[in-house]
């Protein structure tokens, strides 16, 4: 069972900002990892559409469906009942219209138990943000490198390098705040741009991913932070523990022990009482066949107590 912990709330997040306490945020896509993140006291969890790459092995986030997202988000909620859970709206679940955006945001809340949703885009998405916020759903904007638009942005690269590009991101952040976003994620923008937007933020939490220390908190992709994504590690991510190496080591040990027949041991199996076994053999082969191939004594004893 997860350690008892207070449920994170929207006022709780704003209190952290007011008290100058950085907010911790990680992506998560499954129940056991959510359980660990909950125990670690992570403030916010994002069920990102990055699951297309990290969990499904796809080359981009674009094929991820709303059904995929809701299924994973519900599993994460079961493992992390108290973290502030954000559902990432997948490609084409909000772009077509304000109504589509509201309906699909509502599914994250009703079917997966999310606390908020996130969508990508700036001023052009302000009406979607406003509609979702008016429906009573906390909504997070996502600016800078927005993976769903990677093709239009020219790939996965730093955004807002020139003054003109940076000004557009500042304006987009203002439009999202105006529309009712309670939080904005700045992904892969220069540190000074992130700090500037954070300093200007009004009633809006600014979170950074690869954008320096100036934001109110930090987001990382779990698989990058724990060396679990085999294809590459982005420069902006720090590996906090090499879980991939630990798992590889364990897998090699498993292969060796099964191959060499040192696994399983008696404590790993369940025995059958002599009388039931003898009766079974007699049923199958006749009365003289019993007690031919019983387990060795020690194994028999261990198995009987389980
Ligand atoms: O899908 C995701 O994990 C995200 C992050 C890249 C911010 O949106």
PDB file of C-alpha atoms and ligand atoms in Angstrom:
ATOM      1  CA  UNK A   1       0.000   0.000   0.000  1.00  0.00           C
ATOM      2  CA  UNK A   2       1.230   3.526  -0.823  1.00  0.00           C
ATOM      3  CA  UNK A   3       2.432   5.563   2.161  1.00  0.00           C
ATOM      4  CA  UNK A   4      -0.234   7.882   3.587  1.00  0.00           C
ATOM      5  CA  UNK A   5       0.149  11.320   2.110  1.00  0.00           C
ATOM      6  CA  UNK A   6      -2.033  14.391   1.735  1.00  0.00           C
ATOM      7  CA  UNK A   7      -3.834  14.789  -1.577  1.00  0.00           C
ATOM      8  CA  UNK A   8      -2.260  17.533  -3.668  1.00  0.00           C
ATOM      9  CA  UNK A   9      -4.713  20.268  -4.621  1.00  0.00           C
ATOM     10  CA  UNK A  10      -4.676  23.353  -6.816  1.00  0.00           C
ATOM     11  CA  UNK A  11      -4.407  25.676  -3.781  1.00  0.00           C
ATOM     12  CA  UNK A  12      -1.624  23.390  -2.550  1.00  0.00           C
ATOM     13  CA  UNK A  13       0.334  23.930  -5.765  1.00  0.00           C
ATOM     14  CA  UNK A  14      -0.138  27.726  -5.623  1.00  0.00           C
ATOM     15  CA  UNK A  15       0.910  27.675  -1.961  1.00  0.00           C
ATOM     16  CA  UNK A  16       4.164  25.998  -2.955  1.00  0.00           C
ATOM     17  CA  UNK A  17       4.763  28.754  -5.513  1.00  0.00           C
ATOM     18  CA  UNK A  18       3.946  31.472  -2.962  1.00  0.00           C
ATOM     19  CA  UNK A  19       6.376  29.897  -0.497  1.00  0.00           C
ATOM     20  CA  UNK A  20       9.088  29.588  -3.146  1.00  0.00           C
ATOM     21  CA  UNK A  21       9.081  25.755  -2.982  1.00  0.00           C
ATOM     22  CA  UNK A  22       9.915  24.162  -6.354  1.00  0.00           C
ATOM     23  CA  UNK A  23       7.250  21.774  -7.677  1.00  0.00           C
ATOM     24  CA  UNK A  24       8.345  18.267  -8.718  1.00  0.00           C
ATOM     25  CA  UNK A  25       6.743  16.759 -11.815  1.00  0.00           C
ATOM     26  CA  UNK A  26       7.488  13.516 -13.659  1.00  0.00           C
ATOM     27  CA  UNK A  27       5.857  11.603 -16.447  1.00  0.00           C
ATOM     28  CA  UNK A  28       4.401   8.217 -15.578  1.00  0.00           C
ATOM     29  CA  UNK A  29       2.416   5.688 -17.568  1.00  0.00           C
ATOM     30  CA  UNK A  30       1.788   2.616 -15.414  1.00  0.00           C
ATOM     31  CA  UNK A  31       0.589   1.442 -12.006  1.00  0.00           C
ATOM     32  CA  UNK A  32       3.848   0.162 -10.437  1.00  0.00           C
ATOM     33  CA  UNK A  33       5.814   3.280 -11.387  1.00  0.00           C
ATOM     34  CA  UNK A  34       2.981   5.496 -10.140  1.00  0.00           C
ATOM     35  CA  UNK A  35       3.130   3.641  -6.835  1.00  0.00           C
ATOM     36  CA  UNK A  36       6.861   4.426  -6.535  1.00  0.00           C
ATOM     37  CA  UNK A  37       6.356   8.080  -7.516  1.00  0.00           C
ATOM     38  CA  UNK A  38       3.576   8.421  -4.960  1.00  0.00           C
ATOM     39  CA  UNK A  39       5.862   7.011  -2.260  1.00  0.00           C
ATOM     40  CA  UNK A  40       8.619   9.427  -3.330  1.00  0.00           C
ATOM     41  CA  UNK A  41       6.206  12.330  -2.790  1.00  0.00           C
ATOM     42  CA  UNK A  42       6.223  13.613  -6.384  1.00  0.00           C
ATOM     43  CA  UNK A  43       3.868  16.623  -6.463  1.00  0.00           C
ATOM     44  CA  UNK A  44       2.554  16.298 -10.018  1.00  0.00           C
ATOM     45  CA  UNK A  45       2.421  13.393 -12.474  1.00  0.00           C
ATOM     46  CA  UNK A  46       1.973  13.774 -16.221  1.00  0.00           C
ATOM     47  CA  UNK A  47       0.579  10.871 -18.185  1.00  0.00           C
ATOM     48  CA  UNK A  48       2.216  12.178 -21.333  1.00  0.00           C
ATOM     49  CA  UNK A  49       1.464  11.126 -24.874  1.00  0.00           C
ATOM     50  CA  UNK A  50       5.212  10.452 -24.880  1.00  0.00           C
ATOM     51  CA  UNK A  51       3.966   7.007 -23.849  1.00  0.00           C
ATOM     52  CA  UNK A  52       3.747   6.363 -27.575  1.00  0.00           C
ATOM     53  CA  UNK A  53       7.539   6.357 -27.628  1.00  0.00           C
ATOM     54  CA  UNK A  54       8.474   5.270 -24.094  1.00  0.00           C
ATOM     55  CA  UNK A  55       5.893   2.513 -23.658  1.00  0.00           C
ATOM     56  CA  UNK A  56       4.715   1.552 -27.144  1.00  0.00           C
ATOM     57  CA  UNK A  57       7.979   1.921 -29.079  1.00  0.00           C
ATOM     58  CA  UNK A  58       6.500   4.261 -31.695  1.00  0.00           C
ATOM     59  CA  UNK A  59       8.625   6.894 -33.460  1.00  0.00           C
ATOM     60  CA  UNK A  60       6.402   9.809 -32.467  1.00  0.00           C
ATOM     61  CA  UNK A  61       3.476  10.737 -30.256  1.00  0.00           C
ATOM     62  CA  UNK A  62       1.080  11.228 -33.154  1.00  0.00           C
ATOM     63  CA  UNK A  63      -0.487   7.731 -33.321  1.00  0.00           C
ATOM     64  CA  UNK A  64      -1.389   7.762 -29.617  1.00  0.00           C
ATOM     65  CA  UNK A  65      -5.157   7.633 -29.096  1.00  0.00           C
ATOM     66  CA  UNK A  66      -7.408   9.038 -26.396  1.00  0.00           C
ATOM     67  CA  UNK A  67      -8.262   5.442 -25.410  1.00  0.00           C
ATOM     68  CA  UNK A  68      -4.520   4.704 -24.910  1.00  0.00           C
ATOM     69  CA  UNK A  69      -4.191   7.809 -22.756  1.00  0.00           C
ATOM     70  CA  UNK A  70      -7.226   7.151 -20.601  1.00  0.00           C
ATOM     71  CA  UNK A  71      -6.279   3.522 -19.988  1.00  0.00           C
ATOM     72  CA  UNK A  72      -2.766   4.508 -18.855  1.00  0.00           C
ATOM     73  CA  UNK A  73      -3.969   7.526 -16.865  1.00  0.00           C
ATOM     74  CA  UNK A  74      -6.470   5.372 -14.947  1.00  0.00           C
ATOM     75  CA  UNK A  75      -3.693   2.891 -14.086  1.00  0.00           C
ATOM     76  CA  UNK A  76      -1.467   5.730 -12.875  1.00  0.00           C
ATOM     77  CA  UNK A  77      -4.284   7.118 -10.755  1.00  0.00           C
ATOM     78  CA  UNK A  78      -4.688   3.732  -9.062  1.00  0.00           C
ATOM     79  CA  UNK A  79      -0.987   3.753  -8.159  1.00  0.00           C
ATOM     80  CA  UNK A  80      -0.784   7.415  -7.163  1.00  0.00           C
ATOM     81  CA  UNK A  81      -4.040   8.509  -5.542  1.00  0.00           C
ATOM     82  CA  UNK A  82      -2.601  11.707  -4.049  1.00  0.00           C
ATOM     83  CA  UNK A  83      -0.338  13.257  -6.681  1.00  0.00           C
ATOM     84  CA  UNK A  84      -1.811  15.991  -8.897  1.00  0.00           C
ATOM     85  CA  UNK A  85      -2.533  13.929 -12.010  1.00  0.00           C
ATOM     86  CA  UNK A  86      -2.385  15.558 -15.427  1.00  0.00           C
ATOM     87  CA  UNK A  87      -3.716  13.866 -18.566  1.00  0.00           C
ATOM     88  CA  UNK A  88      -1.976  14.870 -21.768  1.00  0.00           C
ATOM     89  CA  UNK A  89      -4.452  15.454 -24.570  1.00  0.00           C
ATOM     90  CA  UNK A  90      -3.247  13.428 -27.567  1.00  0.00           C
ATOM     91  CA  UNK A  91      -2.984  14.526 -31.171  1.00  0.00           C
ATOM     92  CA  UNK A  92      -6.329  15.563 -32.673  1.00  0.00           C
ATOM     93  CA  UNK A  93      -8.212  15.200 -29.394  1.00  0.00           C
ATOM     94  CA  UNK A  94      -8.489  19.002 -29.057  1.00  0.00           C
ATOM     95  CA  UNK A  95      -7.303  20.592 -32.306  1.00  0.00           C
ATOM     96  CA  UNK A  96     -10.529  20.100 -34.327  1.00  0.00           C
ATOM     97  CA  UNK A  97     -12.834  22.292 -32.211  1.00  0.00           C
ATOM     98  CA  UNK A  98     -13.550  23.775 -28.792  1.00  0.00           C
ATOM     99  CA  UNK A  99     -16.339  21.256 -28.265  1.00  0.00           C
ATOM    100  CA  UNK A 100     -14.076  18.303 -29.070  1.00  0.00           C
ATOM    101  CA  UNK A 101     -11.524  19.692 -26.635  1.00  0.00           C
ATOM    102  CA  UNK A 102     -14.045  20.053 -23.791  1.00  0.00           C
ATOM    103  CA  UNK A 103     -15.571  16.590 -24.332  1.00  0.00           C
ATOM    104  CA  UNK A 104     -12.207  14.863 -24.425  1.00  0.00           C
ATOM    105  CA  UNK A 105     -10.818  16.809 -21.470  1.00  0.00           C
ATOM    106  CA  UNK A 106     -13.916  15.689 -19.570  1.00  0.00           C
ATOM    107  CA  UNK A 107     -13.137  12.042 -20.356  1.00  0.00           C
ATOM    108  CA  UNK A 108      -9.736  12.357 -18.648  1.00  0.00           C
ATOM    109  CA  UNK A 109     -11.477  13.652 -15.537  1.00  0.00           C
ATOM    110  CA  UNK A 110     -14.449  11.264 -15.481  1.00  0.00           C
ATOM    111  CA  UNK A 111     -12.868   8.048 -16.737  1.00  0.00           C
ATOM    112  CA  UNK A 112      -9.277   8.299 -15.473  1.00  0.00           C
ATOM    113  CA  UNK A 113      -9.686  10.434 -12.357  1.00  0.00           C
ATOM    114  CA  UNK A 114      -7.282  13.133 -13.582  1.00  0.00           C
ATOM    115  CA  UNK A 115      -6.969  16.479 -11.787  1.00  0.00           C
ATOM    116  CA  UNK A 116      -6.115  18.481 -14.912  1.00  0.00           C
ATOM    117  CA  UNK A 117      -5.347  18.197 -18.602  1.00  0.00           C
ATOM    118  CA  UNK A 118      -2.508  19.568 -20.731  1.00  0.00           C
ATOM    119  CA  UNK A 119      -2.579  20.590 -24.363  1.00  0.00           C
ATOM    120  CA  UNK A 120       0.022  21.963 -26.746  1.00  0.00           C
ATOM    121  CA  UNK A 121      -0.047  25.323 -28.500  1.00  0.00           C
ATOM    122  CA  UNK A 122      -0.224  29.069 -27.895  1.00  0.00           C
ATOM    123  CA  UNK A 123      -2.663  31.826 -28.836  1.00  0.00           C
ATOM    124  CA  UNK A 124      -4.212  29.641 -31.540  1.00  0.00           C
ATOM    125  CA  UNK A 125      -5.347  27.227 -28.795  1.00  0.00           C
ATOM    126  CA  UNK A 126      -6.575  29.939 -26.391  1.00  0.00           C
ATOM    127  CA  UNK A 127     -10.230  29.253 -27.221  1.00  0.00           C
ATOM    128  CA  UNK A 128      -9.769  25.531 -26.413  1.00  0.00           C
ATOM    129  CA  UNK A 129      -8.087  26.446 -23.123  1.00  0.00           C
ATOM    130  CA  UNK A 130     -10.875  28.903 -22.286  1.00  0.00           C
ATOM    131  CA  UNK A 131     -13.589  26.348 -23.100  1.00  0.00           C
ATOM    132  CA  UNK A 132     -11.986  23.643 -20.955  1.00  0.00           C
ATOM    133  CA  UNK A 133     -11.375  26.065 -18.068  1.00  0.00           C
ATOM    134  CA  UNK A 134     -14.998  27.301 -18.285  1.00  0.00           C
ATOM    135  CA  UNK A 135     -16.100  23.678 -18.013  1.00  0.00           C
ATOM    136  CA  UNK A 136     -14.408  23.605 -14.617  1.00  0.00           C
ATOM    137  CA  UNK A 137     -11.399  21.566 -15.694  1.00  0.00           C
ATOM    138  CA  UNK A 138      -7.942  22.846 -14.672  1.00  0.00           C
ATOM    139  CA  UNK A 139      -5.906  23.205 -17.850  1.00  0.00           C
ATOM    140  CA  UNK A 140      -2.178  23.456 -18.557  1.00  0.00           C
ATOM    141  CA  UNK A 141      -0.695  25.030 -21.708  1.00  0.00           C
ATOM    142  CA  UNK A 142       2.484  23.720 -23.322  1.00  0.00           C
ATOM    143  CA  UNK A 143       4.838  26.050 -25.231  1.00  0.00           C
ATOM    144  CA  UNK A 144       8.317  25.897 -26.750  1.00  0.00           C
ATOM    145  CA  UNK A 145       9.085  22.477 -28.166  1.00  0.00           C
ATOM    146  CA  UNK A 146       5.655  20.962 -28.664  1.00  0.00           C
ATOM    147  CA  UNK A 147       6.202  17.389 -29.917  1.00  0.00           C
ATOM    148  CA  UNK A 148       2.836  17.131 -31.695  1.00  0.00           C
ATOM    149  CA  UNK A 149       4.037  19.962 -33.995  1.00  0.00           C
ATOM    150  CA  UNK A 150       7.634  18.707 -34.342  1.00  0.00           C
ATOM    151  CA  UNK A 151       7.290  18.551 -38.112  1.00  0.00           C
ATOM    152  CA  UNK A 152       6.229  22.211 -38.353  1.00  0.00           C
ATOM    153  CA  UNK A 153       8.916  23.228 -35.839  1.00  0.00           C
ATOM    154  CA  UNK A 154      11.695  21.563 -37.830  1.00  0.00           C
ATOM    155  CA  UNK A 155      12.347  18.726 -35.375  1.00  0.00           C
ATOM    156  CA  UNK A 156      13.056  18.319 -31.684  1.00  0.00           C
ATOM    157  CA  UNK A 157      15.130  21.454 -31.106  1.00  0.00           C
ATOM    158  CA  UNK A 158      15.499  24.496 -28.859  1.00  0.00           C
ATOM    159  CA  UNK A 159      12.686  27.032 -29.403  1.00  0.00           C
ATOM    160  CA  UNK A 160      12.691  30.812 -28.892  1.00  0.00           C
ATOM    161  CA  UNK A 161      16.380  31.412 -29.583  1.00  0.00           C
ATOM    162  CA  UNK A 162      15.960  34.705 -31.452  1.00  0.00           C
ATOM    163  CA  UNK A 163      14.293  37.748 -29.888  1.00  0.00           C
ATOM    164  CA  UNK A 164      11.388  37.514 -32.341  1.00  0.00           C
ATOM    165  CA  UNK A 165      10.771  33.819 -31.607  1.00  0.00           C
ATOM    166  CA  UNK A 166      11.105  34.477 -27.884  1.00  0.00           C
ATOM    167  CA  UNK A 167       8.602  37.374 -28.099  1.00  0.00           C
ATOM    168  CA  UNK A 168       6.086  35.034 -29.745  1.00  0.00           C
ATOM    169  CA  UNK A 169       6.444  32.587 -26.825  1.00  0.00           C
ATOM    170  CA  UNK A 170       6.001  35.447 -24.308  1.00  0.00           C
ATOM    171  CA  UNK A 171       2.843  36.533 -26.162  1.00  0.00           C
ATOM    172  CA  UNK A 172       1.560  32.944 -26.330  1.00  0.00           C
ATOM    173  CA  UNK A 173       2.110  32.542 -22.593  1.00  0.00           C
ATOM    174  CA  UNK A 174       0.127  35.730 -21.960  1.00  0.00           C
ATOM    175  CA  UNK A 175      -2.708  34.495 -24.221  1.00  0.00           C
ATOM    176  CA  UNK A 176      -2.890  31.136 -22.405  1.00  0.00           C
ATOM    177  CA  UNK A 177      -2.957  32.836 -18.996  1.00  0.00           C
ATOM    178  CA  UNK A 178      -5.654  35.205 -20.199  1.00  0.00           C
ATOM    179  CA  UNK A 179      -7.652  32.199 -21.446  1.00  0.00           C
ATOM    180  CA  UNK A 180      -7.545  30.570 -18.005  1.00  0.00           C
ATOM    181  CA  UNK A 181      -4.570  28.196 -18.003  1.00  0.00           C
ATOM    182  CA  UNK A 182      -3.530  27.719 -14.372  1.00  0.00           C
ATOM    183  CA  UNK A 183      -0.114  26.434 -15.448  1.00  0.00           C
ATOM    184  CA  UNK A 184       2.142  26.582 -18.486  1.00  0.00           C
ATOM    185  CA  UNK A 185       4.887  24.116 -19.349  1.00  0.00           C
ATOM    186  CA  UNK A 186       7.867  25.607 -21.178  1.00  0.00           C
ATOM    187  CA  UNK A 187       9.750  22.844 -22.971  1.00  0.00           C
ATOM    188  CA  UNK A 188      13.227  23.435 -24.345  1.00  0.00           C
ATOM    189  CA  UNK A 189      13.380  27.223 -24.372  1.00  0.00           C
ATOM    190  CA  UNK A 190      16.440  29.255 -23.276  1.00  0.00           C
ATOM    191  CA  UNK A 191      16.838  29.676 -19.518  1.00  0.00           C
ATOM    192  CA  UNK A 192      16.498  33.466 -19.599  1.00  0.00           C
ATOM    193  CA  UNK A 193      13.270  33.279 -21.568  1.00  0.00           C
ATOM    194  CA  UNK A 194      11.850  30.805 -19.057  1.00  0.00           C
ATOM    195  CA  UNK A 195      12.862  33.021 -16.127  1.00  0.00           C
ATOM    196  CA  UNK A 196      11.359  36.102 -17.766  1.00  0.00           C
ATOM    197  CA  UNK A 197       8.012  34.382 -18.388  1.00  0.00           C
ATOM    198  CA  UNK A 198       8.028  33.032 -14.816  1.00  0.00           C
ATOM    199  CA  UNK A 199       8.670  36.497 -13.370  1.00  0.00           C
ATOM    200  CA  UNK A 200       5.798  37.945 -15.408  1.00  0.00           C
ATOM    201  CA  UNK A 201       3.341  35.140 -14.660  1.00  0.00           C
ATOM    202  CA  UNK A 202       0.114  36.228 -12.967  1.00  0.00           C
ATOM    203  CA  UNK A 203      -1.824  33.531 -11.079  1.00  0.00           C
ATOM    204  CA  UNK A 204      -0.136  30.992 -13.305  1.00  0.00           C
ATOM    205  CA  UNK A 205       2.425  28.347 -12.441  1.00  0.00           C
ATOM    206  CA  UNK A 206       5.309  28.068 -14.885  1.00  0.00           C
ATOM    207  CA  UNK A 207       6.943  24.660 -15.153  1.00  0.00           C
ATOM    208  CA  UNK A 208      10.119  23.961 -17.100  1.00  0.00           C
ATOM    209  CA  UNK A 209      11.469  20.998 -19.020  1.00  0.00           C
ATOM    210  CA  UNK A 210      15.006  21.586 -20.272  1.00  0.00           C
ATOM    211  CA  UNK A 211      14.475  25.314 -19.782  1.00  0.00           C
ATOM    212  CA  UNK A 212      16.714  26.091 -16.822  1.00  0.00           C
ATOM    213  CA  UNK A 213      16.126  26.726 -13.127  1.00  0.00           C
ATOM    214  CA  UNK A 214      13.967  29.871 -13.411  1.00  0.00           C
ATOM    215  CA  UNK A 215      10.557  28.137 -13.495  1.00  0.00           C
ATOM    216  CA  UNK A 216       8.348  27.358 -10.487  1.00  0.00           C
ATOM    217  CA  UNK A 217       9.172  23.675 -10.857  1.00  0.00           C
ATOM    218  CA  UNK A 218      10.688  21.031 -13.084  1.00  0.00           C
ATOM    219  CA  UNK A 219       9.298  18.251 -15.287  1.00  0.00           C
ATOM    220  CA  UNK A 220      11.318  15.310 -16.574  1.00  0.00           C
ATOM    221  CA  UNK A 221      10.381  12.305 -18.653  1.00  0.00           C
ATOM    222  CA  UNK A 222      10.640   9.350 -16.298  1.00  0.00           C
ATOM    223  CA  UNK A 223      12.293   7.082 -18.867  1.00  0.00           C
ATOM    224  CA  UNK A 224      15.029   9.691 -19.495  1.00  0.00           C
ATOM    225  CA  UNK A 225      15.641  10.242 -15.772  1.00  0.00           C
ATOM    226  CA  UNK A 226      16.010   6.511 -15.077  1.00  0.00           C
ATOM    227  CA  UNK A 227      17.746   5.328 -18.278  1.00  0.00           C
ATOM    228  CA  UNK A 228      14.790   3.272 -19.442  1.00  0.00           C
ATOM    229  CA  UNK A 229      14.432   4.563 -23.014  1.00  0.00           C
ATOM    230  CA  UNK A 230      16.780   2.653 -25.281  1.00  0.00           C
ATOM    231  CA  UNK A 231      16.834   4.917 -28.357  1.00  0.00           C
ATOM    232  CA  UNK A 232      18.450   8.101 -26.975  1.00  0.00           C
ATOM    233  CA  UNK A 233      18.898  10.323 -23.951  1.00  0.00           C
ATOM    234  CA  UNK A 234      18.167  14.014 -24.538  1.00  0.00           C
ATOM    235  CA  UNK A 235      20.910  16.383 -23.380  1.00  0.00           C
ATOM    236  CA  UNK A 236      18.505  18.218 -21.069  1.00  0.00           C
ATOM    237  CA  UNK A 237      17.709  15.099 -19.048  1.00  0.00           C
ATOM    238  CA  UNK A 238      19.779  13.936 -16.091  1.00  0.00           C
ATOM    239  CA  UNK A 239      19.954  10.236 -15.277  1.00  0.00           C
ATOM    240  CA  UNK A 240      19.169  10.066 -11.561  1.00  0.00           C
ATOM    241  CA  UNK A 241      19.528   6.290 -11.362  1.00  0.00           C
ATOM    242  CA  UNK A 242      20.381   3.703 -14.015  1.00  0.00           C
ATOM    243  CA  UNK A 243      17.349   1.467 -13.591  1.00  0.00           C
ATOM    244  CA  UNK A 244      17.994   0.052 -17.071  1.00  0.00           C
ATOM    245  CA  UNK A 245      21.370  -1.318 -15.909  1.00  0.00           C
ATOM    246  CA  UNK A 246      19.845  -2.872 -12.773  1.00  0.00           C
ATOM    247  CA  UNK A 247      17.104  -4.571 -14.805  1.00  0.00           C
ATOM    248  CA  UNK A 248      19.601  -5.803 -17.438  1.00  0.00           C
ATOM    249  CA  UNK A 249      21.720  -7.330 -14.668  1.00  0.00           C
ATOM    250  CA  UNK A 250      18.669  -9.060 -13.196  1.00  0.00           C
ATOM    251  CA  UNK A 251      17.629 -10.390 -16.602  1.00  0.00           C
ATOM    252  CA  UNK A 252      21.063 -11.863 -17.203  1.00  0.00           C
ATOM    253  CA  UNK A 253      20.910 -13.580 -13.792  1.00  0.00           C
ATOM    254  CA  UNK A 254      17.453 -14.991 -14.592  1.00  0.00           C
ATOM    255  CA  UNK A 255      18.623 -16.375 -17.946  1.00  0.00           C
ATOM    256  CA  UNK A 256      21.677 -17.973 -16.287  1.00  0.00           C
ATOM    257  CA  UNK A 257      19.738 -19.547 -13.421  1.00  0.00           C
ATOM    258  CA  UNK A 258      16.994 -20.993 -15.603  1.00  0.00           C
ATOM    259  CA  UNK A 259      19.552 -22.254 -18.112  1.00  0.00           C
ATOM    260  CA  UNK A 260      21.676 -23.830 -15.369  1.00  0.00           C
ATOM    261  CA  UNK A 261      18.580 -25.155 -13.517  1.00  0.00           C
ATOM    262  CA  UNK A 262      19.436 -23.295 -10.298  1.00  0.00           C
ATOM    263  CA  UNK A 263      16.024 -21.604 -10.484  1.00  0.00           C
ATOM    264  CA  UNK A 264      13.427 -22.490  -9.270  1.00  0.00           C
ATOM    265  CA  UNK A 265      14.343 -23.698  -5.780  1.00  0.00           C
ATOM    266  CA  UNK A 266      11.891 -25.426  -3.398  1.00  0.00           C
ATOM    267  CA  UNK A 267      10.844 -22.115  -1.856  1.00  0.00           C
ATOM    268  CA  UNK A 268       9.645 -21.052  -5.305  1.00  0.00           C
ATOM    269  CA  UNK A 269       7.152 -23.881  -5.854  1.00  0.00           C
ATOM    270  CA  UNK A 270       4.218 -25.602  -4.202  1.00  0.00           C
ATOM    271  CA  UNK A 271       4.102 -29.281  -3.316  1.00  0.00           C
ATOM    272  CA  UNK A 272       1.337 -31.874  -3.422  1.00  0.00           C
ATOM    273  CA  UNK A 273       0.642 -34.172  -0.438  1.00  0.00           C
ATOM    274  CA  UNK A 274       1.729 -37.823  -0.922  1.00  0.00           C
ATOM    275  CA  UNK A 275      -1.775 -39.226  -0.664  1.00  0.00           C
ATOM    276  CA  UNK A 276      -3.157 -36.898  -3.348  1.00  0.00           C
ATOM    277  CA  UNK A 277      -0.169 -37.555  -5.575  1.00  0.00           C
ATOM    278  CA  UNK A 278      -0.391 -41.335  -5.142  1.00  0.00           C
ATOM    279  CA  UNK A 279      -4.106 -41.206  -5.850  1.00  0.00           C
ATOM    280  CA  UNK A 280      -3.482 -39.180  -8.988  1.00  0.00           C
ATOM    281  CA  UNK A 281      -0.834 -41.626 -10.227  1.00  0.00           C
ATOM    282  CA  UNK A 282      -3.128 -44.515  -9.546  1.00  0.00           C
ATOM    283  CA  UNK A 283      -5.908 -42.803 -11.480  1.00  0.00           C
ATOM    284  CA  UNK A 284      -3.585 -42.245 -14.411  1.00  0.00           C
ATOM    285  CA  UNK A 285      -1.483 -45.389 -14.433  1.00  0.00           C
ATOM    286  CA  UNK A 286      -2.951 -47.997 -12.099  1.00  0.00           C
ATOM    287  CA  UNK A 287      -2.357 -48.830  -8.370  1.00  0.00           C
ATOM    288  CA  UNK A 288       1.341 -49.979  -8.668  1.00  0.00           C
ATOM    289  CA  UNK A 289       2.649 -46.735 -10.114  1.00  0.00           C
ATOM    290  CA  UNK A 290       2.493 -44.582  -6.924  1.00  0.00           C
ATOM    291  CA  UNK A 291       5.626 -43.294  -5.058  1.00  0.00           C
ATOM    292  CA  UNK A 292       7.833 -43.643  -8.147  1.00  0.00           C
ATOM    293  CA  UNK A 293       9.029 -40.088  -8.556  1.00  0.00           C
ATOM    294  CA  UNK A 294       8.324 -38.094  -5.432  1.00  0.00           C
ATOM    295  CA  UNK A 295      10.167 -34.881  -4.703  1.00  0.00           C
ATOM    296  CA  UNK A 296      13.335 -35.138  -2.581  1.00  0.00           C
ATOM    297  CA  UNK A 297      12.486 -34.910   1.151  1.00  0.00           C
ATOM    298  CA  UNK A 298      13.690 -31.319   1.780  1.00  0.00           C
ATOM    299  CA  UNK A 299      11.803 -30.015  -1.191  1.00  0.00           C
ATOM    300  CA  UNK A 300       8.706 -31.861  -0.113  1.00  0.00           C
ATOM    301  CA  UNK A 301       8.853 -30.327   3.375  1.00  0.00           C
ATOM    302  CA  UNK A 302       9.354 -26.792   2.120  1.00  0.00           C
ATOM    303  CA  UNK A 303       6.636 -27.070  -0.438  1.00  0.00           C
ATOM    304  CA  UNK A 304       4.157 -28.466   2.095  1.00  0.00           C
ATOM    305  CA  UNK A 305       4.426 -25.422   4.411  1.00  0.00           C
ATOM    306  CA  UNK A 306       3.522 -22.938   1.610  1.00  0.00           C
TER     307      UNK A 306
HETATM  308  O1  LIG B   1       4.051  13.715 -23.605  1.00  0.00           O
HETATM  309  C1  LIG B   1       4.820  14.194 -22.783  1.00  0.00           C
HETATM  310  O2  LIG B   1       5.434  13.507 -21.958  1.00  0.00           O
HETATM  311  C2  LIG B   1       5.006  15.624 -22.801  1.00  0.00           C
HETATM  312  C3  LIG B   1       6.314  16.103 -22.328  1.00  0.00           C
HETATM  313  C4  LIG B   1       7.293  16.020 -23.435  1.00  0.00           C
HETATM  314  C5  LIG B   1       6.212  17.478 -21.823  1.00  0.00           C
HETATM  315  O3  LIG B   1       4.182  16.330 -23.266  1.00  0.00           O
END
